[in-house]
């Protein structure tokens, strides 16, 4: 089976930075795996996640060496828009990835941006809402949601286009135990569907039953 993620001899140095954020990273991930990136703060987990979703070196400029390919897209070569239907991203602070103030509109936005027909968009929103049991959160202002509720909506929005790969960067850092449990169950849904999950985390206990492998960044 062809890996969905393949990296070899990857170095990355941010623009104007005196030292590399990543050095000599090499790994492969098979389709459907759930893998955890772990290590101390500043070890490069977030930087690596940005290579997987195309944010680096496009929006985070820097010098990239080696090869890092995710869902068939090579970092530094593929256009950022090519990542959108293939790689879904969930960040530490969900507010940084919202495009709308209404939750239903936020779920619809990825489909609208992809040019889907209105009827298809409504159908897809209904499917995702049912899949993740988000009914009580729909048609609400994002400013009136708790941190956990915001993260659930952000996760669902990342799944709207049916990505092959989900990249989550410290998604539980601002969540309580109940919200973490809900996020766990949403990840479990996607894993059962064969979606690959790459998760950068400090907290490890909550996801051990879903994790297939761990990669330690020194």
N, CA and C of each residue as an Amber inpcrd file, in Angstrom:
protein
   654
   0.8380000  -1.1900000   0.0000000   0.0000000   0.0000000   0.0000000
   0.8790000   1.2490000   0.0000000   0.5480000   2.1920000  -0.8510000
   1.3280000   3.4100000  -0.9500000   1.0740000   4.2950000   0.2660000
   2.1320000   4.7940000   0.9210000   1.9350000   5.6660000   2.0860000
   1.1680000   6.9310000   1.7090000   0.3720000   7.4220000   2.6360000
  -0.3090000   8.6900000   2.4050000   0.5890000   9.8530000   2.8200000
   1.5800000   9.5460000   3.6340000   2.5160000  10.5650000   4.0810000
   3.9170000   9.9780000   4.0300000   4.7990000  10.6920000   3.3560000
   6.1720000  10.2100000   3.2170000   7.1340000  11.3870000   3.2990000
   8.0620000  11.3080000   4.2460000   9.0350000  12.3800000   4.4200000
  10.4290000  11.7810000   4.5300000  11.3770000  12.4250000   3.8820000
  12.7590000  11.9470000   3.9570000  13.7160000  13.1320000   3.9950000
  14.6450000  13.0850000   4.9570000  15.7120000  14.0900000   5.0850000
  15.1610000  15.5140000   5.1090000  14.0670000  15.7170000   5.8530000
  13.4140000  17.0270000   5.8550000  14.0710000  17.9710000   6.8660000
  14.5240000  19.1240000   6.3490000  14.9840000  20.2340000   7.1690000
  14.1140000  21.4410000   6.8250000  13.7810000  22.2380000   7.8460000
  13.0550000  23.4740000   7.5700000  13.5330000  24.5600000   8.5110000
  13.8900000  25.7060000   7.9280000  14.3350000  26.8550000   8.6970000
  13.4620000  28.0420000   8.3380000  12.7990000  28.6130000   9.3380000
  11.9490000  29.7730000   9.0750000  12.7840000  30.9580000   8.5970000
  12.1570000  31.7810000   7.7870000  12.8110000  32.9800000   7.2870000
  13.3000000  33.8380000   8.4600000  14.5340000  34.2680000   8.3740000
  15.1740000  35.1150000   9.3970000  15.4330000  34.3940000  10.7160000
  15.3000000  33.0870000  10.7280000  15.6140000  32.3200000  11.9290000
  17.0550000  31.8230000  11.8610000  17.7910000  31.8780000  12.9670000
  19.1950000  31.4460000  12.9260000  19.3840000  29.9360000  12.9590000
  18.3300000  29.1960000  13.3240000  18.4820000  27.7430000  13.4730000
  17.2910000  27.0210000  12.8590000  17.4870000  25.7970000  12.3920000
  16.3760000  25.0290000  11.8080000  15.3070000  24.6980000  12.8390000
  14.0430000  24.7460000  12.4150000  12.9420000  24.2880000  13.2580000
  12.7890000  22.7800000  13.1590000  13.1870000  22.2160000  12.0230000
  13.1790000  20.7680000  11.8040000  14.5140000  20.3510000  11.2070000
  14.9650000  19.1760000  11.5880000  16.2180000  18.6770000  11.0270000
  16.1650000  17.1610000  10.9030000  16.4550000  16.6770000   9.7020000
  16.5810000  15.2340000   9.4340000  15.3310000  14.4390000   9.8100000
  14.1580000  14.9430000   9.4630000  12.9180000  14.2230000   9.7360000
  12.6520000  13.2210000   8.6150000  12.4110000  11.9790000   8.9920000
  12.0970000  10.9280000   8.0240000  11.0450000  10.0120000   8.6350000
   9.9200000   9.8690000   7.9550000   8.8630000   8.9730000   8.4350000
   7.8870000   8.6820000   7.3080000   7.1260000   7.6160000   7.4850000
   6.0430000   7.2820000   6.5630000   4.8150000   6.9180000   7.3820000
   3.6540000   7.2260000   6.8340000   2.3790000   6.9050000   7.4720000
   1.4790000   6.2670000   6.4340000   0.8520000   5.1580000   6.8110000
  -0.0220000   4.4410000   5.9010000  -1.4540000   4.9820000   5.9770000
  -2.2260000   4.8420000   4.9150000  -3.6220000   5.2920000   4.9410000
  -4.3970000   4.6480000   6.0970000  -5.1770000   5.4650000   6.7840000
  -6.0090000   4.9680000   7.8670000  -5.3590000   4.9340000   9.2280000
  -4.0660000   5.2210000   9.3040000  -3.3890000   5.2310000  10.6020000
  -3.7290000   6.4970000  11.3780000  -3.6650000   6.3800000  12.6990000
  -3.7140000   7.5270000  13.5920000  -2.3660000   7.5860000  14.2870000
  -1.6000000   8.6360000  14.0180000  -0.2540000   8.7470000  14.5790000
  -0.1470000  10.0200000  15.4010000   0.6410000   9.9340000  16.4810000
   0.8530000  11.0690000  17.3650000   2.2690000  11.5940000  17.2230000
   2.3720000  12.9120000  17.0940000   3.6560000  13.5920000  17.1220000
   3.8320000  14.1400000  18.5240000   4.8490000  13.6960000  19.2280000
   5.0260000  14.1350000  20.5990000   6.4540000  14.6240000  20.8170000
   6.6380000  15.3500000  21.9150000   7.9310000  15.9460000  22.2280000
   7.7240000  17.2580000  22.9540000   8.8040000  17.7970000  23.4700000
   8.7220000  19.0290000  24.2550000   8.2820000  20.2040000  23.3810000
   7.8580000  21.2770000  24.0190000   7.5080000  22.5000000  23.2930000
   8.7260000  23.0160000  22.5360000   8.4860000  23.4370000  21.2950000
   9.5730000  23.9640000  20.4740000  10.3630000  22.9280000  19.7180000
   9.9030000  21.6600000  19.7540000  10.6690000  20.5990000  19.0930000
  10.3690000  20.4770000  17.5990000   9.3400000  21.1910000  17.1240000
   9.0630000  21.1740000  15.6860000   7.7710000  20.5130000  15.2790000
   6.9490000  20.1050000  16.2430000   5.6950000  19.4190000  15.9050000
   4.7850000  20.3100000  15.0580000   4.5970000  21.5540000  15.4980000
   3.7260000  22.4670000  14.7570000   4.2980000  22.7690000  13.3830000
   5.5960000  22.9750000  13.3060000   6.2350000  23.2200000  12.0040000
   5.9930000  22.0530000  11.0600000   6.1370000  20.8490000  11.5690000
   5.9120000  19.6790000  10.7200000   4.4710000  19.6190000  10.2470000
   3.5300000  19.9340000  11.1320000   2.1190000  19.9230000  10.7280000
   1.8650000  20.9290000   9.6120000   2.5820000  22.0470000   9.6250000
   2.4180000  23.0600000   8.5810000   2.9430000  22.5950000   7.2360000
   3.9140000  21.7080000   7.2430000   4.3730000  21.1200000   5.9850000
   3.3280000  20.1600000   5.4270000   2.5780000  19.5100000   6.3090000
   1.5970000  18.5290000   5.8660000   0.3570000  19.1720000   5.2600000
  -0.0250000  20.3610000   5.7380000  -1.2360000  21.0030000   5.2080000
  -0.9470000  22.1520000   4.2480000   0.3230000  22.3280000   3.8970000
   0.6750000  23.3140000   2.8830000   0.9020000  24.7150000   3.3960000
   0.7440000  24.9450000   4.6990000   0.9440000  26.2940000   5.2240000
   2.4060000  26.7160000   5.1750000   3.3110000  25.7690000   5.2870000
   4.7330000  26.0400000   5.1160000   5.2150000  25.2880000   3.8720000
   6.0060000  25.9400000   3.0370000   6.5850000  27.2700000   3.2170000
   5.8090000  28.4090000   2.5440000   4.4990000  28.2350000   2.2870000
   3.7460000  29.2710000   1.5830000   3.4150000  30.4430000   2.5130000
   2.6600000  30.1790000   3.5970000   2.2700000  31.2370000   4.5180000
   3.2930000  31.4300000   5.6380000   4.0960000  30.4170000   5.8730000
   5.1970000  30.5280000   6.8250000   6.4890000  30.3310000   6.0430000
   7.0330000  31.3980000   5.4630000   8.1770000  31.2700000   4.5590000
   9.4080000  30.7200000   5.2560000  10.1900000  29.9950000   4.5020000
  11.4340000  29.4600000   5.0180000  12.0990000  28.5710000   3.9990000
  13.2440000  28.0560000   4.3640000  14.0200000  27.1840000   3.4890000
  13.6970000  25.7270000   3.8040000  13.2250000  25.0160000   2.8030000
  12.8620000  23.6010000   2.9570000  13.8310000  22.7440000   2.1710000
  14.3710000  21.7300000   2.8290000  15.2160000  20.7480000   2.1630000
  14.6230000  19.3720000   2.3940000  14.8930000  18.4510000   1.4760000
  14.3250000  17.1220000   1.5770000  12.9560000  17.0610000   0.9210000
  12.2760000  15.9670000   1.1380000  10.9780000  15.7310000   0.4970000
   9.9270000  15.4160000   1.5400000   8.7880000  16.1340000   1.4980000
   7.6800000  15.8690000   2.4030000   6.3920000  15.8640000   1.5880000
   5.8030000  14.6940000   1.4310000   4.6160000  14.5240000   0.6060000
   3.4610000  14.0230000   1.4510000   2.3360000  14.7320000   1.3780000
   1.1260000  14.3560000   2.1190000  -0.0350000  14.3070000   1.1510000
  -0.7480000  13.1760000   1.1260000  -1.8860000  12.9820000   0.2180000
  -1.4910000  13.2730000  -1.2220000  -0.2660000  12.9050000  -1.5820000
   0.2090000  13.0950000  -2.9480000   0.6810000  14.4950000  -3.2640000
   0.7380000  15.3760000  -2.2810000   1.1220000  16.7720000  -2.4920000
   2.4570000  17.0450000  -1.8170000   3.3940000  17.5890000  -2.5700000
   4.7340000  17.8360000  -2.0610000   4.8540000  19.2430000  -1.5020000
   5.2740000  19.3500000  -0.2510000   5.4650000  20.6580000   0.3780000
   6.4690000  21.4760000  -0.4140000   6.1440000  22.7340000  -0.6480000
   7.0110000  23.6220000  -1.3990000   6.8240000  23.5520000  -2.8980000
   6.0280000  22.5850000  -3.3460000   5.7890000  22.4350000  -4.7830000
   4.3040000  22.5570000  -5.1240000   3.4420000  21.9000000  -4.3650000
   2.0020000  21.9180000  -4.6410000   1.3980000  23.2680000  -4.2560000
   0.4050000  23.7000000  -5.0160000  -0.3160000  24.9380000  -4.7030000
  -1.1330000  24.7530000  -3.4360000  -1.2830000  25.8160000  -2.6630000
  -1.9900000  25.7210000  -1.3870000  -3.4340000  25.2680000  -1.5890000
  -4.0660000  25.6970000  -2.6980000  -5.4610000  25.3200000  -2.9190000
  -5.6180000  23.8320000  -3.1990000  -4.5390000  23.1570000  -3.6120000
  -4.6100000  21.7210000  -3.8720000  -4.7810000  20.9310000  -2.5720000
  -4.3590000  21.5180000  -1.4570000  -4.4650000  20.8310000  -0.1740000
  -5.8940000  20.8290000   0.3760000  -6.6750000  21.8200000  -0.0190000
  -7.9760000  22.0450000   0.6210000  -8.8800000  20.8090000   0.6140000
  -9.0820000  20.1240000  -0.5150000  -9.9730000  18.9610000  -0.4760000
  -9.3130000  17.6860000   0.0530000  -7.9900000  17.7020000   0.2200000
  -7.2600000  16.4930000   0.5910000  -6.8750000  16.4470000   2.0640000
  -6.5870000  17.6150000   2.6330000  -6.0560000  17.6810000   3.9930000
  -6.9050000  18.6390000   4.8200000  -7.5320000  18.1320000   5.8750000
  -8.2840000  18.9750000   6.7990000  -7.4230000  19.3210000   7.9970000
  -7.5400000  20.5600000   8.4730000  -6.6940000  21.0220000   9.5710000
  -7.5240000  21.5140000  10.7410000  -7.0670000  21.1980000  11.9360000
  -7.6740000  21.6920000  13.1710000  -6.5440000  22.2550000  14.0180000
  -6.6870000  23.5290000  14.4080000  -5.6220000  24.2110000  15.1220000
  -5.8880000  24.2740000  16.6190000  -4.8870000  24.7550000  17.3410000
  -4.9850000  24.8490000  18.7920000  -6.1200000  25.7710000  19.2140000
  -6.2470000  26.8980000  18.5380000  -7.2950000  27.8680000  18.8370000
  -8.2770000  27.9000000  17.6830000  -9.4770000  27.3510000  17.8440000
 -10.4160000  27.2630000  16.7120000 -10.8050000  28.6220000  16.1480000
 -10.7310000  29.6720000  16.9630000 -11.1140000  30.9980000  16.4750000
 -10.2410000  31.4560000  15.3230000  -9.0180000  30.9310000  15.2400000
  -8.1160000  31.3630000  14.1820000  -8.4860000  30.7810000  12.8270000
  -9.3990000  29.8170000  12.7890000  -9.7430000  29.2190000  11.5040000
 -11.1880000  29.4320000  11.1010000 -11.9210000  30.2260000  11.8730000
 -13.3070000  30.5230000  11.5110000 -13.3770000  31.5820000  10.4140000
 -14.3370000  31.3930000   9.4980000 -14.5980000  32.3650000   8.4430000
 -15.9610000  33.0250000   8.6120000 -16.7840000  32.5020000   9.5150000
 -18.1430000  32.9990000   9.7100000 -18.4390000  33.1120000  11.1970000
 -19.4750000  33.8770000  11.5290000 -19.8700000  33.9980000  12.9260000
 -21.0470000  33.0900000  13.2610000 -21.6310000  32.4560000  12.2440000
 -22.7450000  31.5300000  12.4280000 -22.2360000  30.1120000  12.2180000
 -22.6000000  29.1990000  13.1030000 -22.0490000  27.8450000  13.0460000
 -22.4480000  27.0840000  11.7850000 -23.6940000  27.2060000  11.3750000
 -24.1390000  26.4980000  10.1740000 -23.4190000  27.0330000   8.9490000
 -23.2660000  28.3490000   8.8800000 -22.5410000  28.9480000   7.7630000
 -21.0750000  28.5150000   7.7630000 -20.5220000  28.3080000   8.9500000
 -19.1340000  27.8750000   9.0390000 -18.9610000  26.4750000   8.4450000
 -19.9110000  25.5890000   8.7010000 -19.8390000  24.2510000   8.1140000
 -20.0260000  24.3010000   6.6080000 -20.8910000  25.1770000   6.1530000
 -21.1740000  25.2620000   4.7100000 -20.0240000  25.8830000   3.9300000
 -19.2160000  26.7180000   4.5890000 -18.2110000  27.5070000   3.8770000
 -17.2470000  26.6800000   3.0260000 -16.6580000  25.5820000   3.5350000
 -15.7320000  24.8200000   2.6830000 -16.3830000  24.3370000   1.3890000
 -17.6390000  23.9300000   1.4740000 -18.3470000  23.4550000   0.2840000
 -18.6500000  24.6090000  -0.6780000 -19.0280000  25.7550000  -0.1220000
 -19.2550000  26.9340000  -0.9500000 -17.9790000  27.3400000  -1.6530000
 -16.8900000  27.3110000  -0.9250000 -15.5970000  27.6920000  -1.4800000
 -15.1540000  26.7420000  -2.5840000 -15.6230000  25.4860000  -2.4950000
 -15.2850000  24.4890000  -3.5150000 -16.2260000  24.5350000  -4.7150000
 -17.2520000  25.4050000  -4.6480000 -18.1630000  25.5740000  -5.7810000
 -19.2720000  24.5520000  -5.8650000 -19.6130000  23.9030000  -4.7510000
 -20.6940000  22.9290000  -4.7650000 -22.0500000  23.6170000  -4.9240000
 -22.9960000  22.8960000  -5.4630000 -24.3550000  23.4150000  -5.6270000
 -25.0360000  23.5580000  -4.2640000 -25.9200000  24.5550000  -4.1090000
 -26.5760000  24.7840000  -2.8110000 -27.2600000  23.5540000  -2.2370000
 -27.9460000  22.7880000  -3.0790000 -28.6360000  21.5980000  -2.5770000
 -27.6410000  20.5790000  -2.0340000 -26.5210000  20.4290000  -2.7300000
 -25.4950000  19.4960000  -2.2790000 -24.8540000  19.9680000  -0.9860000
 -24.7090000  21.2820000  -0.8570000 -24.1360000  21.8340000   0.3700000
 -25.0460000  21.5530000   1.5540000 -26.3350000  21.8050000   1.3810000
 -27.2770000  21.5500000   2.4720000 -27.2700000  20.0820000   2.8700000
 -27.2100000  19.2150000   1.8740000 -27.1950000  17.7810000   2.1560000
 -25.9270000  17.3890000   2.9210000 -24.7990000  17.9590000   2.5120000
 -23.5400000  17.6290000   3.1790000 -23.5160000  18.1680000   4.6060000
 -24.0230000  19.3660000   4.8190000 -24.0990000  19.9070000   6.1790000
 -24.9470000  18.9980000   7.0600000 -26.0840000  18.5630000   6.5520000
 -26.9600000  17.6800000   7.3260000 -26.2500000  16.3730000   7.6670000
 -25.4940000  15.8250000   6.7150000 -24.7770000  14.5720000   6.9480000
 -23.7540000  14.7270000   8.0720000 -22.9800000  15.8040000   8.0100000
 -21.9290000  16.0030000   9.0050000 -22.5140000  16.3200000  10.3770000
 -23.5780000  17.1060000  10.4090000 -24.2390000  17.4110000  11.6780000
 -24.7420000  16.1330000  12.3380000 -25.3470000  15.2550000  11.5560000
 -25.8400000  13.9910000  12.1010000 -24.6860000  13.0880000  12.5270000
 -23.6580000  13.0440000  11.7000000 -22.5120000  12.1850000  11.9710000
 -21.8500000  12.5270000  13.3070000 -21.7150000  13.7990000  13.5980000
 -21.0280000  14.2400000  14.8100000 -21.9780000  14.7330000  15.9020000
 -23.2830000  14.5700000  15.6870000 -24.2950000  14.9500000  16.6830000
 -24.1570000  16.4200000  17.0840000 -24.1600000  17.2650000  16.0840000
 -23.9520000  18.6920000  16.3090000 -25.2390000  19.5050000  16.2520000
 -26.3800000  18.8460000  16.1910000 -27.6440000  19.5530000  16.0550000
 -27.8240000  20.7180000  17.0150000 -27.5520000  20.5390000  18.3260000
 -27.7500000  21.6400000  19.2700000 -26.8160000  22.8280000  19.0510000
 -25.7590000  22.6400000  18.2510000 -24.8040000  23.7300000  18.0330000
 -25.0720000  24.5060000  16.7540000 -26.0260000  24.0740000  15.9640000
 -26.2760000  24.7280000  14.6880000 -27.0950000  26.0010000  14.8560000
 -26.9320000  26.9010000  13.8720000 -27.6450000  28.1850000  13.8490000
 -27.3860000  29.0020000  15.1090000 -26.1420000  28.9650000  15.5590000
 -25.7550000  29.7250000  16.7380000 -24.5420000  30.5940000  16.4230000
 -24.3840000  31.6510000  17.1880000 -23.2040000  32.4960000  17.0500000
 -21.9960000  31.7710000  17.6310000 -20.8900000  31.8090000  16.9110000
 -19.6790000  31.1630000  17.4230000 -19.1830000  31.8660000  18.6940000
 -19.5890000  33.1170000  18.8870000 -19.1610000  33.8550000  20.0710000
 -19.8830000  33.3910000  21.3350000 -20.9300000  32.5910000  21.1610000
 -21.6910000  32.1020000  22.3040000 -21.4260000  30.6200000  22.5890000
 -20.4000000  30.0810000  21.9710000 -20.0290000  28.6860000  22.1940000
 -18.9110000  28.5880000  23.2200000 -18.8770000  27.4660000  23.9130000
 -17.7470000  27.1930000  24.8050000 -16.5320000  26.8180000  23.9620000
 -15.3730000  26.7260000  24.6150000 -14.1700000  26.3430000  23.8950000
 -14.2880000  24.9740000  23.2510000 -14.8700000  24.0360000  23.9800000
 -15.0500000  22.6970000  23.4310000 -16.0140000  22.6720000  22.2620000
 -17.0820000  23.4580000  22.3590000 -18.0510000  23.5250000  21.2660000
 -17.4230000  24.1500000  20.0210000 -16.6220000  25.1780000  20.2160000
 -15.9270000  25.7920000  19.0790000 -15.0090000  24.7850000  18.3980000
 -14.3130000  23.9790000  19.1870000 -13.3970000  23.0070000  18.6020000
 -14.1510000  21.9110000  17.8600000 -15.3200000  21.5200000  18.3660000
 -16.1290000  20.5140000  17.6620000 -16.5810000  21.0330000  16.3040000
 -17.0040000  22.2950000  16.2570000 -17.4300000  22.8890000  14.9910000
 -16.2370000  23.0020000  14.0340000 -15.0840000  23.4030000  14.5580000
 -13.8870000  23.5080000  13.7210000 -13.5000000  22.1490000  13.1530000
 -13.5900000  21.1110000  13.9700000 -13.2680000  19.7550000  13.5030000
 -14.2440000  19.3310000  12.4130000 -15.5180000  19.5690000  12.6320000
 -16.5250000  19.1940000  11.6280000 -16.2970000  19.9450000  10.3230000
 -15.9600000  21.2310000  10.4070000 -15.6940000  22.0140000   9.2000000
 -14.5010000  21.4450000   8.4330000 -13.5070000  20.9480000   9.1640000
 -12.3350000  20.3600000   8.5240000 -12.6620000  19.0650000   7.7880000
 -13.7990000  18.4590000   8.1450000 -14.2000000  17.1840000   7.5310000
 -15.2040000  17.3510000   6.3970000 -15.6390000  18.5670000   6.1420000
 -16.7460000  18.7920000   5.2140000 -16.4720000  18.2990000   3.7980000
 -15.2390000  18.4200000   3.3260000 -14.9160000  18.0380000   1.9510000
 -14.4140000  16.6050000   1.8440000 -14.5220000  15.8480000   2.9360000
 -14.1000000  14.4490000   2.8910000 -12.6170000  14.2730000   2.6910000
 -11.7770000  14.8950000   3.5290000 -10.3240000  14.8020000   3.3400000
  -9.7980000  13.3940000   3.5510000  -8.6810000  13.1110000   2.9230000
  -7.9920000  11.8380000   3.1250000  -7.1270000  11.8680000   4.3820000
  -6.7240000  13.0750000   4.7790000  -5.8090000  13.2550000   5.9010000
  -6.3120000  14.3870000   6.7850000  -6.2990000  14.1620000   8.1060000
  -6.6150000  15.1990000   9.0810000  -5.3600000  15.5040000   9.8850000
  -5.0320000  16.7900000   9.9920000  -3.8680000  17.2360000  10.7470000
  -4.3540000  18.0980000  11.9040000  -4.0810000  17.6600000  13.1240000
  -4.5390000  18.3750000  14.3140000  -3.3330000  18.8240000  15.1230000
  -3.2590000  20.1360000  15.3800000  -2.1220000  20.6990000  16.0980000
  -2.5540000  21.1510000  17.4850000  -2.2010000  20.3810000  18.5030000
  -2.5260000  20.6760000  19.9010000  -4.0040000  21.0380000  20.0890000
  -4.9250000  20.2120000  19.6100000  -6.3350000  20.5960000  19.6380000
  -6.9650000  20.5860000  21.0250000  -6.3230000  19.9570000  22.0060000
  -6.9350000  19.8460000  23.3320000  -6.3420000  20.8160000  24.3530000
  -5.4430000  21.6810000  23.9350000  -4.7010000  22.4930000  24.9080000
  -5.5910000  23.4010000  25.7400000  -6.7400000  23.8170000  25.1870000
  -7.6290000  24.7160000  25.9120000  -8.9510000  24.0460000  26.3040000
  -8.9910000  22.7090000  26.2920000 -10.2410000  21.9940000  26.5330000
 -10.2490000  21.2990000  27.8850000 -11.4710000  21.1670000  28.4520000
 -11.6100000  20.3950000  29.6840000 -11.8210000  18.9180000  29.3420000
 -11.9530000  18.0880000  30.3750000 -12.0160000  16.6420000  30.1710000
 -13.2210000  16.2250000  29.3250000 -14.3700000  16.8610000  29.5430000
 -15.5730000  16.4990000  28.7850000 -15.4070000  16.8440000  27.3100000
 -14.8350000  17.9990000  27.0170000 -14.6370000  18.4050000  25.6280000
 -13.6020000  17.5140000  24.9490000 -12.5740000  17.1080000  25.6840000
 -11.5640000  16.2050000  25.1220000 -12.2090000  14.8700000  24.7540000
 -13.0940000  14.3730000  25.5900000 -13.7860000  13.1170000  25.3070000
 -14.6280000  13.2240000  24.0410000 -15.2690000  14.3590000  23.8370000
 -16.0740000  14.5570000  22.6330000 -15.1900000  14.6110000  21.3960000
 -14.0530000  15.2830000  21.5110000 -13.1200000  15.3330000  20.3800000
 -12.5880000  13.9430000  20.0620000 -12.2900000  13.1760000  21.0930000
 -11.8440000  11.7850000  20.9060000 -12.8470000  10.9970000  20.0730000
 -14.1230000  11.1410000  20.4090000 -15.1440000  10.3780000  19.7020000
 -15.2780000  10.8180000  18.2380000 -15.0480000  12.0980000  17.9660000
 -15.0980000  12.5820000  16.5890000 -13.9310000  12.0320000  15.7710000
 -12.7670000  11.9730000  16.4010000 -11.6130000  11.3700000  15.7240000
 -11.8640000   9.8940000  15.4530000 -12.4810000   9.2210000  16.4080000
 -12.7850000   7.7960000  16.2370000 -13.7040000   7.5710000  15.0450000
 -14.6650000   8.4520000  14.8470000 -15.5630000   8.3510000  13.6980000
 -14.7700000   8.4080000  12.4010000 -13.8700000   9.3610000  12.2900000
 -13.0930000   9.5300000  11.0590000 -12.1310000   8.3630000  10.8450000
 -11.5570000   7.8560000  11.9320000 -10.6550000   6.7110000  11.7810000
 -11.4020000   5.4920000  11.2650000 -12.6140000   5.2800000  11.7610000
 -13.4150000   4.1450000  11.2790000 -13.7130000   4.2780000   9.7830000
 -13.7420000   5.4880000   9.2950000 -14.0040000   5.7180000   7.8710000
 -12.7390000   5.6100000   7.0220000 -11.6120000   5.3310000   7.6760000
 -10.3720000   5.1440000   6.9320000  -9.5670000   6.4010000   6.7150000
  -9.9470000   7.4940000   7.3790000  -9.2040000   8.7500000   7.2520000
  -7.9390000   8.6720000   8.1070000  -6.8330000   9.1320000   7.5640000
  -5.5710000   9.1770000   8.2930000  -5.5740000  10.3970000   9.2140000
  -5.1120000  10.2140000  10.4420000  -5.0760000  11.3000000  11.4180000
  -3.6480000  11.4740000  11.9190000  -3.1400000  12.7060000  11.8070000
  -1.8420000  13.0640000  12.3730000  -2.1000000  14.1020000  13.4470000
  -1.6980000  13.7840000  14.6600000  -2.0590000  14.5900000  15.8180000
  -0.8050000  15.0100000  16.5810000  -0.5470000  16.3130000  16.6480000
   0.5450000  16.8390000  17.4720000  -0.0250000  17.1540000  18.8440000
   0.5260000  16.5460000  19.8820000  -0.0770000  16.6520000  21.2200000
   0.9620000  16.5870000  22.3400000   0.6370000  17.2560000  23.4480000
   1.3600000  17.0560000  24.6920000   0.6270000  16.0390000  25.5750000
  -0.7030000  16.1330000  25.5680000  -1.5070000  15.1820000  26.3330000
  -1.6550000  13.9090000  25.5150000  -1.3210000  12.7830000  26.0940000
  -1.3250000  11.5410000  25.3290000  -2.3650000  10.5260000  25.8030000
  -2.7360000  10.5660000  27.0680000  -3.5740000   9.5090000  27.6310000
  -4.9370000   9.4210000  26.9510000  -5.5040000  10.5440000  26.5320000
  -6.8730000  10.5500000  26.0240000  -7.0140000   9.8810000  24.6570000
  -5.9230000   9.6610000  23.9750000  -5.9930000   9.1730000  22.5970000
  -5.2740000   7.8270000  22.4190000  -4.8110000   7.2140000  23.5110000
  -4.0080000   5.9930000  23.3920000  -4.7550000   4.8460000  22.7240000
  -6.0690000   4.7810000  22.8950000  -6.8140000   3.6730000  22.3060000
  -6.9680000   3.8190000  20.7930000  -6.7490000   5.0180000  20.2660000
  -6.8660000   5.2360000  18.8220000  -5.5140000   5.3210000  18.1260000
  -4.4700000   5.6240000  18.8750000  -3.1520000   5.8240000  18.2760000
  -2.5370000   4.5020000  17.8280000  -2.0560000   4.4890000  16.6070000
  -1.3620000   3.3080000  16.0830000   0.1410000   3.3910000  16.3180000
   0.6850000   4.6170000  16.2110000   2.1210000   4.7980000  16.4040000
   2.3880000   6.1890000  16.9650000   3.5820000   6.3370000  17.5500000
   4.0360000   7.6130000  18.0940000   5.3420000   7.9880000  17.4260000
   5.4890000   9.2510000  17.0780000   6.7530000   9.7680000  16.5680000
   7.2420000  10.8280000  17.5520000   8.4290000  10.5980000  18.1020000
   8.9730000  11.5240000  19.0930000   9.9110000  12.5030000  18.4130000
   9.6180000  13.7990000  18.5770000  10.4720000  14.8590000  18.0460000
  11.3860000  15.3370000  19.1520000  12.6810000  15.1520000  18.9620000
  13.6540000  15.5150000  20.0010000  14.0350000  16.9890000  19.8990000
